[in-house]
Amino acid sequence: MLMRPRRLRRTAAIRAMVRETRLGASMLVYPIFVREGRGIVEDIAAMPGQKRYSPDTFPRALESAANAGVDNVLLFGLPERKDERGSGAYAENGVVQQALREGKKRFPQMLFIADVCLCEYTSHGHCGLLKGTGASAVVDNDPTIELLAQTAVSLAQAGADVVAPSDMMDGRVGAIRGALDASGLTDTAVLSYAVKYASAFYGPFREAAGSAPSFGDRRGYQMDPRNGREAIREMELDLEEGADMVMVKPGLPYLDILRMVKERSPVPVGSYCVSGEYSMIKAAAANGWLDEERAVCEAATCLVRAGADILITYHAPELAGWIREGKL
Ligand code: PBG
């Protein structure tokens, strides 16, 4: 036997020397939910360990993220009132806008990424304006992208360093880039959810954000899990329209897509390890069926091995600790 691969697995030191995949806390992004109100810190039942904060308590979440070594956060908002046009998304005093102003003031060194979508703000729970009535209504693309652009400008004006459109309307990246530039917000970057599938793994998020569609589903705008090559088309379109970074979502079930996008993308690629992936590990760990730390470290490592430059995960603070302790 000439080749004995086990020689390079013999000790912890040699394994550490030859490992191909290395993670750093600077690649982590921590998603945080903010809701309207005051003095609120409430548990999210479907996502044990995650909470909703009001704009005044939100800095506590930032503080604990920063203390854990995570400097990048992604914000989602829950408005007090929803309407057909999702006006809370682009209200000057919208909940995420308030949180951004507060957060930026207290933690200027942190990177604030704001999700851009209407589904948390619309009474019907869809990601855009509806055309038609009842169960046959569809999301109307072109008027929606105007509102998304308005949302992005409003979030950037409130302090978002990066805006992240997650709606999957066609042409929204171009509309957002154009509107940002026209408002003098040329330094605001766009992280596009370029490759976002219509996934069952968003289940817990919809409870967290109260954004489940009141009828139908999102298959008319999010991607079909059966399709791989279409990911390239989505990525190319967003790059042509000015995306600075692209994302593949969800994480683990889409490693093949992540790899394909990474091989073709000239810009940084993110992977979003979504709510369902988080909650599955939490539930199994709570039952003693798997070791949470090892499972999370393995999942994160595999996403980076497959191509993630940026890792968006609800386990970001824990992961940062484990990275510091040399577990990854
Ligand atoms: C909003 C949005 C969703 C997620 C991120 N942005 C929900 C959806 O598309 O239904 C999901 C995130 C997660 O599951 O963690 N459009």
GROMACS .gro file of C-alpha atoms and ligand atoms in nm:
model
  344
    1MET     CA    1   0.000   0.000   0.000
    2LEU     CA    2   0.166   0.313  -0.124
    3MET     CA    3  -0.110   0.550  -0.024
    4ARG     CA    4  -0.231   0.547   0.331
    5PRO     CA    5  -0.471   0.840   0.371
    6ARG     CA    6  -0.492   0.772   0.742
    7ARG     CA    7  -0.135   0.907   0.788
    8LEU     CA    8  -0.280   1.256   0.760
    9ARG     CA    9  -0.556   1.180   1.007
   10ARG     CA   10  -0.336   1.041   1.282
   11THR     CA   11  -0.319   1.331   1.529
   12ALA     CA   12  -0.518   1.645   1.597
   13ALA     CA   13  -0.217   1.856   1.492
   14ILE     CA   14  -0.179   1.693   1.152
   15ARG     CA   15  -0.553   1.704   1.088
   16ALA     CA   16  -0.552   2.074   1.169
   17MET     CA   17  -0.256   2.137   0.939
   18VAL     CA   18  -0.408   1.976   0.632
   19ARG     CA   19  -0.771   2.079   0.663
   20GLU     CA   20  -0.912   2.240   0.353
   21THR     CA   21  -1.196   2.433   0.510
   22ARG     CA   22  -1.144   2.702   0.771
   23LEU     CA   23  -1.414   2.916   0.922
   24GLY     CA   24  -1.387   3.262   1.073
   25ALA     CA   25  -1.637   3.457   1.279
   26SER     CA   26  -1.616   3.744   1.029
   27MET     CA   27  -1.808   3.537   0.771
   28LEU     CA   28  -2.106   3.491   1.003
   29VAL     CA   29  -2.432   3.686   0.981
   30TYR     CA   30  -2.688   3.669   1.261
   31PRO     CA   31  -3.057   3.721   1.170
   32ILE     CA   32  -3.259   3.918   1.428
   33PHE     CA   33  -3.635   3.982   1.445
   34VAL     CA   34  -3.762   4.321   1.556
   35ARG     CA   35  -4.126   4.397   1.631
   36GLU     CA   36  -4.311   4.711   1.711
   37GLY     CA   37  -4.364   4.803   2.075
   38ARG     CA   38  -4.158   4.890   2.381
   39GLY     CA   39  -3.974   4.683   2.636
   40ILE     CA   40  -4.039   4.358   2.449
   41VAL     CA   41  -3.814   4.052   2.443
   42GLU     CA   42  -4.030   3.754   2.351
   43ASP     CA   43  -3.955   3.393   2.271
   44ILE     CA   44  -4.027   3.246   1.929
   45ALA     CA   45  -4.185   2.908   2.002
   46ALA     CA   46  -4.088   2.743   1.674
   47MET     CA   47  -3.726   2.860   1.705
   48PRO     CA   48  -3.607   2.784   2.058
   49GLY     CA   49  -3.342   3.034   2.166
   50GLN     CA   50  -3.446   3.304   1.915
   51LYS     CA   51  -3.642   3.611   2.021
   52ARG     CA   52  -3.831   3.910   1.895
   53TYR     CA   53  -3.710   4.248   2.020
   54SER     CA   54  -3.871   4.590   2.014
   55PRO     CA   55  -3.649   4.871   1.881
   56ASP     CA   56  -3.557   4.980   2.236
   57THR     CA   57  -3.450   4.631   2.353
   58PHE     CA   58  -3.286   4.544   2.018
   59PRO     CA   59  -2.946   4.685   2.127
   60ARG     CA   60  -2.931   4.404   2.385
   61ALA     CA   61  -2.934   4.152   2.103
   62LEU     CA   62  -2.660   4.346   1.928
   63GLU     CA   63  -2.456   4.358   2.244
   64SER     CA   64  -2.469   3.985   2.298
   65ALA     CA   65  -2.392   3.918   1.930
   66ALA     CA   66  -2.095   4.156   1.945
   67ASN     CA   67  -1.975   4.000   2.271
   68ALA     CA   68  -1.988   3.659   2.107
   69GLY     CA   69  -1.776   3.793   1.822
   70VAL     CA   70  -2.044   3.842   1.556
   71ASP     CA   71  -2.038   4.181   1.387
   72ASN     CA   72  -2.285   4.125   1.105
   73VAL     CA   73  -2.661   4.120   1.157
   74LEU     CA   74  -2.959   4.075   0.925
   75LEU     CA   75  -3.284   4.243   1.029
   76PHE     CA   76  -3.643   4.133   0.981
   77GLY     CA   77  -3.939   4.339   1.097
   78LEU     CA   78  -4.287   4.273   1.231
   79PRO     CA   79  -4.511   4.577   1.206
   80GLU     CA   80  -4.800   4.650   1.440
   81ARG     CA   81  -5.044   4.677   1.150
   82LYS     CA   82  -5.039   4.512   0.810
   83ASP     CA   83  -5.214   4.631   0.496
   84GLU     CA   84  -5.257   4.529   0.133
   85ARG     CA   85  -4.964   4.742   0.017
   86GLY     CA   86  -4.721   4.645   0.293
   87SER     CA   87  -4.673   5.011   0.379
   88GLY     CA   88  -4.491   4.933   0.705
   89ALA     CA   89  -4.195   4.814   0.497
   90TYR     CA   90  -4.121   5.159   0.356
   91ALA     CA   91  -4.260   5.380   0.634
   92GLU     CA   92  -4.007   5.633   0.753
   93ASN     CA   93  -4.075   5.526   1.107
   94GLY     CA   94  -4.111   5.156   1.024
   95VAL     CA   95  -3.997   4.908   1.284
   96VAL     CA   96  -3.673   4.810   1.110
   97GLN     CA   97  -3.599   5.175   1.033
   98GLN     CA   98  -3.633   5.253   1.406
   99ALA     CA   99  -3.413   4.958   1.500
  100LEU     CA  100  -3.149   5.060   1.246
  101ARG     CA  101  -3.128   5.415   1.381
  102GLU     CA  102  -3.097   5.284   1.736
  103GLY     CA  103  -2.850   5.010   1.645
  104LYS     CA  104  -2.626   5.229   1.429
  105LYS     CA  105  -2.598   5.486   1.704
  106ARG     CA  106  -2.499   5.231   1.969
  107PHE     CA  107  -2.288   4.992   1.759
  108PRO     CA  108  -2.135   5.187   1.471
  109GLN     CA  109  -1.874   4.917   1.406
  110MET     CA  110  -2.135   4.653   1.323
  111LEU     CA  111  -2.260   4.576   0.973
  112PHE     CA  112  -2.635   4.615   0.937
  113ILE     CA  113  -2.802   4.417   0.661
  114ALA     CA  114  -3.174   4.479   0.613
  115ASP     CA  115  -3.400   4.223   0.449
  116VAL     CA  116  -3.614   4.381   0.177
  117CYS     CA  117  -3.951   4.214   0.126
  118LEU     CA  118  -4.318   4.294   0.173
  119CYS     CA  119  -4.446   3.961   0.312
  120GLU     CA  120  -4.405   4.057   0.677
  121TYR     CA  121  -4.599   4.378   0.610
  122THR     CA  122  -4.885   4.270   0.384
  123SER     CA  123  -5.224   4.163   0.523
  124HIS     CA  124  -5.229   3.871   0.276
  125GLY     CA  125  -4.871   3.759   0.356
  126HIS     CA  126  -4.747   3.756  -0.004
  127CYS     CA  127  -4.419   3.919  -0.102
  128GLY     CA  128  -4.576   4.186  -0.323
  129LEU     CA  129  -4.890   4.361  -0.444
  130LEU     CA  130  -5.176   4.142  -0.556
  131LYS     CA  131  -5.349   4.152  -0.891
  132GLY     CA  132  -5.694   3.992  -0.910
  133THR     CA  133  -5.916   3.879  -0.626
  134GLY     CA  134  -5.967   3.581  -0.397
  135ALA     CA  135  -5.767   3.264  -0.433
  136SER     CA  136  -5.688   3.339  -0.799
  137ALA     CA  137  -5.495   3.657  -0.713
  138VAL     CA  138  -5.131   3.668  -0.822
  139VAL     CA  139  -4.839   3.883  -0.718
  140ASP     CA  140  -4.803   4.171  -0.962
  141ASN     CA  141  -4.433   4.198  -1.045
  142ASP     CA  142  -4.370   4.545  -1.184
  143PRO     CA  143  -4.563   4.762  -0.938
  144THR     CA  144  -4.411   4.550  -0.658
  145ILE     CA  145  -4.054   4.628  -0.755
  146GLU     CA  146  -4.129   5.000  -0.724
  147LEU     CA  147  -4.231   4.945  -0.361
  148LEU     CA  148  -3.928   4.723  -0.296
  149ALA     CA  149  -3.704   4.998  -0.430
  150GLN     CA  150  -3.877   5.248  -0.203
  151THR     CA  151  -3.826   5.006   0.090
  152ALA     CA  152  -3.456   4.969   0.013
  153VAL     CA  153  -3.406   5.346   0.000
  154SER     CA  154  -3.593   5.393   0.327
  155LEU     CA  155  -3.384   5.123   0.500
  156ALA     CA  156  -3.059   5.263   0.364
  157GLN     CA  157  -3.154   5.612   0.479
  158ALA     CA  158  -3.220   5.471   0.826
  159GLY     CA  159  -2.868   5.327   0.832
  160ALA     CA  160  -2.862   4.989   0.657
  161ASP     CA  161  -2.515   4.922   0.516
  162VAL     CA  162  -2.648   4.645   0.294
  163VAL     CA  163  -2.998   4.576   0.162
  164ALA     CA  164  -3.099   4.217   0.092
  165PRO     CA  165  -3.401   4.166  -0.134
  166SER     CA  166  -3.566   3.830  -0.058
  167ASP     CA  167  -3.889   3.870  -0.257
  168MET     CA  168  -3.788   3.698  -0.585
  169MET     CA  169  -3.959   3.949  -0.813
  170ASP     CA  170  -3.798   3.982  -1.156
  171GLY     CA  171  -3.596   4.300  -1.202
  172ARG     CA  172  -3.594   4.404  -0.838
  173VAL     CA  173  -3.217   4.427  -0.803
  174GLY     CA  174  -3.200   4.673  -1.094
  175ALA     CA  175  -3.488   4.876  -0.956
  176ILE     CA  176  -3.329   4.885  -0.610
  177ARG     CA  177  -2.984   4.979  -0.742
  178GLY     CA  178  -3.132   5.253  -0.955
  179ALA     CA  179  -3.337   5.396  -0.669
  180LEU     CA  180  -3.044   5.386  -0.426
  181ASP     CA  181  -2.819   5.565  -0.673
  182ALA     CA  182  -3.084   5.823  -0.755
  183SER     CA  183  -3.107   5.900  -0.382
  184GLY     CA  184  -2.732   5.939  -0.348
  185LEU     CA  185  -2.699   5.608  -0.163
  186THR     CA  186  -2.423   5.481  -0.388
  187ASP     CA  187  -2.233   5.320  -0.098
  188THR     CA  188  -2.519   5.093   0.003
  189ALA     CA  189  -2.447   4.739  -0.116
  190VAL     CA  190  -2.702   4.489  -0.245
  191LEU     CA  191  -2.688   4.131  -0.121
  192SER     CA  192  -2.937   3.955  -0.342
  193TYR     CA  193  -3.129   3.644  -0.244
  194ALA     CA  194  -3.060   3.555  -0.607
  195VAL     CA  195  -3.125   3.185  -0.572
  196LYS     CA  196  -3.415   3.132  -0.337
  197TYR     CA  197  -3.623   2.819  -0.350
  198ALA     CA  198  -3.989   2.770  -0.256
  199SER     CA  199  -3.895   2.569   0.052
  200ALA     CA  200  -4.079   2.394   0.333
  201PHE     CA  201  -3.780   2.477   0.551
  202TYR     CA  202  -3.904   2.837   0.597
  203GLY     CA  203  -4.185   2.708   0.820
  204PRO     CA  204  -4.055   2.831   1.159
  205PHE     CA  205  -3.963   3.173   1.011
  206ARG     CA  206  -4.320   3.230   0.907
  207GLU     CA  207  -4.425   3.185   1.267
  208ALA     CA  208  -4.140   3.408   1.385
  209ALA     CA  209  -4.226   3.684   1.137
  210GLY     CA  210  -4.600   3.622   1.109
  211SER     CA  211  -4.559   3.608   0.734
  212ALA     CA  212  -4.737   3.290   0.620
  213PRO     CA  213  -4.941   3.361   0.304
  214SER     CA  214  -5.315   3.372   0.384
  215PHE     CA  215  -5.390   3.178   0.064
  216GLY     CA  216  -5.185   2.980  -0.185
  217ASP     CA  217  -4.807   2.959  -0.162
  218ARG     CA  218  -4.495   3.124  -0.301
  219ARG     CA  219  -4.432   2.885  -0.590
  220GLY     CA  220  -4.534   3.149  -0.841
  221TYR     CA  221  -4.224   3.353  -0.757
  222GLN     CA  222  -3.975   3.141  -0.560
  223MET     CA  223  -3.776   2.871  -0.740
  224ASP     CA  224  -3.878   2.510  -0.795
  225PRO     CA  225  -3.655   2.274  -0.589
  226ARG     CA  226  -3.642   2.043  -0.892
  227ASN     CA  227  -3.444   2.298  -1.091
  228GLY     CA  228  -3.068   2.344  -1.073
  229ARG     CA  229  -2.957   2.522  -1.390
  230GLU     CA  230  -3.211   2.796  -1.336
  231ALA     CA  231  -2.995   2.907  -1.042
  232ILE     CA  232  -2.730   3.026  -1.288
  233ARG     CA  233  -2.987   3.230  -1.480
  234GLU     CA  234  -3.107   3.394  -1.157
  235MET     CA  235  -2.751   3.470  -1.050
  236GLU     CA  236  -2.654   3.617  -1.388
  237LEU     CA  237  -2.961   3.839  -1.403
  238ASP     CA  238  -2.894   3.978  -1.056
  239LEU     CA  239  -2.529   4.041  -1.141
  240GLU     CA  240  -2.627   4.224  -1.460
  241GLU     CA  241  -2.864   4.434  -1.252
  242GLY     CA  242  -2.590   4.529  -1.008
  243ALA     CA  243  -2.594   4.280  -0.717
  244ASP     CA  244  -2.275   4.312  -0.509
  245MET     CA  245  -2.320   3.973  -0.343
  246VAL     CA  246  -2.552   3.679  -0.408
  247MET     CA  247  -2.709   3.422  -0.183
  248VAL     CA  248  -2.835   3.066  -0.210
  249LYS     CA  249  -3.120   2.969   0.019
  250PRO     CA  250  -3.184   2.730   0.200
  251GLY     CA  251  -2.847   2.583   0.303
  252LEU     CA  252  -2.789   2.211   0.350
  253PRO     CA  253  -3.044   2.069   0.104
  254TYR     CA  254  -2.894   2.289  -0.171
  255LEU     CA  255  -2.519   2.218  -0.151
  256ASP     CA  256  -2.505   2.126  -0.519
  257ILE     CA  257  -2.659   2.461  -0.611
  258LEU     CA  258  -2.425   2.647  -0.378
  259ARG     CA  259  -2.123   2.483  -0.539
  260MET     CA  260  -2.250   2.557  -0.890
  261VAL     CA  261  -2.314   2.923  -0.806
  262LYS     CA  262  -1.975   2.956  -0.635
  263GLU     CA  263  -1.794   2.822  -0.939
  264ARG     CA  264  -1.954   3.080  -1.165
  265SER     CA  265  -1.988   3.382  -0.940
  266PRO     CA  266  -1.736   3.666  -0.955
  267VAL     CA  267  -1.889   3.815  -0.638
  268PRO     CA  268  -1.906   3.682  -0.280
  269VAL     CA  269  -2.159   3.403  -0.228
  270GLY     CA  270  -2.373   3.367   0.082
  271SER     CA  271  -2.554   3.063   0.212
  272TYR     CA  272  -2.861   3.101   0.433
  273CYS     CA  273  -2.901   2.816   0.678
  274VAL     CA  274  -3.273   2.879   0.731
  275SER     CA  275  -3.517   2.856   1.020
  276GLY     CA  276  -3.623   2.496   0.950
  277GLU     CA  277  -3.261   2.381   0.950
  278TYR     CA  278  -3.211   2.557   1.283
  279SER     CA  279  -3.526   2.420   1.443
  280MET     CA  280  -3.463   2.063   1.327
  281ILE     CA  281  -3.129   2.059   1.505
  282LYS     CA  282  -3.280   2.225   1.813
  283ALA     CA  283  -3.563   1.973   1.831
  284ALA     CA  284  -3.337   1.672   1.783
  285ALA     CA  285  -3.090   1.805   2.040
  286ALA     CA  286  -3.369   1.870   2.292
  287ASN     CA  287  -3.462   1.505   2.260
  288GLY     CA  288  -3.104   1.392   2.303
  289TRP     CA  289  -3.099   1.254   1.949
  290LEU     CA  290  -2.794   1.444   1.837
  291ASP     CA  291  -2.519   1.660   1.974
  292GLU     CA  292  -2.609   2.021   1.890
  293GLU     CA  293  -2.257   2.158   1.891
  294ARG     CA  294  -2.117   1.888   1.666
  295ALA     CA  295  -2.415   1.898   1.429
  296VAL     CA  296  -2.403   2.277   1.393
  297CYS     CA  297  -2.025   2.281   1.344
  298GLU     CA  298  -2.051   2.009   1.081
  299ALA     CA  299  -2.336   2.181   0.895
  300ALA     CA  300  -2.150   2.514   0.893
  301THR     CA  301  -1.828   2.349   0.775
  302CYS     CA  302  -2.009   2.169   0.492
  303LEU     CA  303  -2.172   2.492   0.373
  304VAL     CA  304  -1.833   2.663   0.363
  305ARG     CA  305  -1.673   2.360   0.194
  306ALA     CA  306  -1.945   2.372  -0.072
  307GLY     CA  307  -1.871   2.738  -0.142
  308ALA     CA  308  -2.018   2.980   0.111
  309ASP     CA  309  -1.810   3.294   0.163
  310ILE     CA  310  -2.078   3.432   0.393
  311LEU     CA  311  -2.283   3.218   0.631
  312ILE     CA  312  -2.619   3.342   0.753
  313THR     CA  313  -2.728   3.137   1.052
  314TYR     CA  314  -2.934   3.162   1.370
  315HIS     CA  315  -2.648   2.975   1.537
  316ALA     CA  316  -2.401   3.257   1.456
  317PRO     CA  317  -2.324   3.358   1.818
  318GLU     CA  318  -2.266   2.998   1.928
  319LEU     CA  319  -2.061   2.927   1.617
  320ALA     CA  320  -1.841   3.229   1.683
  321GLY     CA  321  -1.770   3.088   2.030
  322TRP     CA  322  -1.689   2.745   1.894
  323ILE     CA  323  -1.461   2.896   1.630
  324ARG     CA  324  -1.278   3.086   1.905
  325GLU     CA  325  -1.240   2.764   2.103
  326GLY     CA  326  -1.086   2.595   1.800
  327LYS     CA  327  -1.372   2.355   1.746
  328LEU     CA  328  -1.399   2.432   1.373
  329PBG     C1  329  -3.912   3.687   0.333
  329PBG     C2  330  -3.815   3.588   0.384
  329PBG     C3  331  -3.836   3.455   0.423
  329PBG     C4  332  -3.714   3.410   0.476
  329PBG     C5  333  -3.623   3.513   0.463
  329PBG     N1  334  -3.686   3.621   0.405
  329PBG     C6  335  -3.960   3.374   0.426
  329PBG     C7  336  -4.022   3.330   0.300
  329PBG     O1  337  -3.975   3.351   0.189
  329PBG     O2  338  -4.130   3.274   0.315
  329PBG     C8  339  -3.691   3.274   0.536
  329PBG     C9  340  -3.581   3.269   0.637
  329PBG    C10  341  -3.581   3.147   0.722
  329PBG     O3  342  -3.660   3.052   0.704
  329PBG     O4  343  -3.498   3.144   0.812
  329PBG     N2  344  -3.954   3.670   0.204
   0.00000   0.00000   0.00000
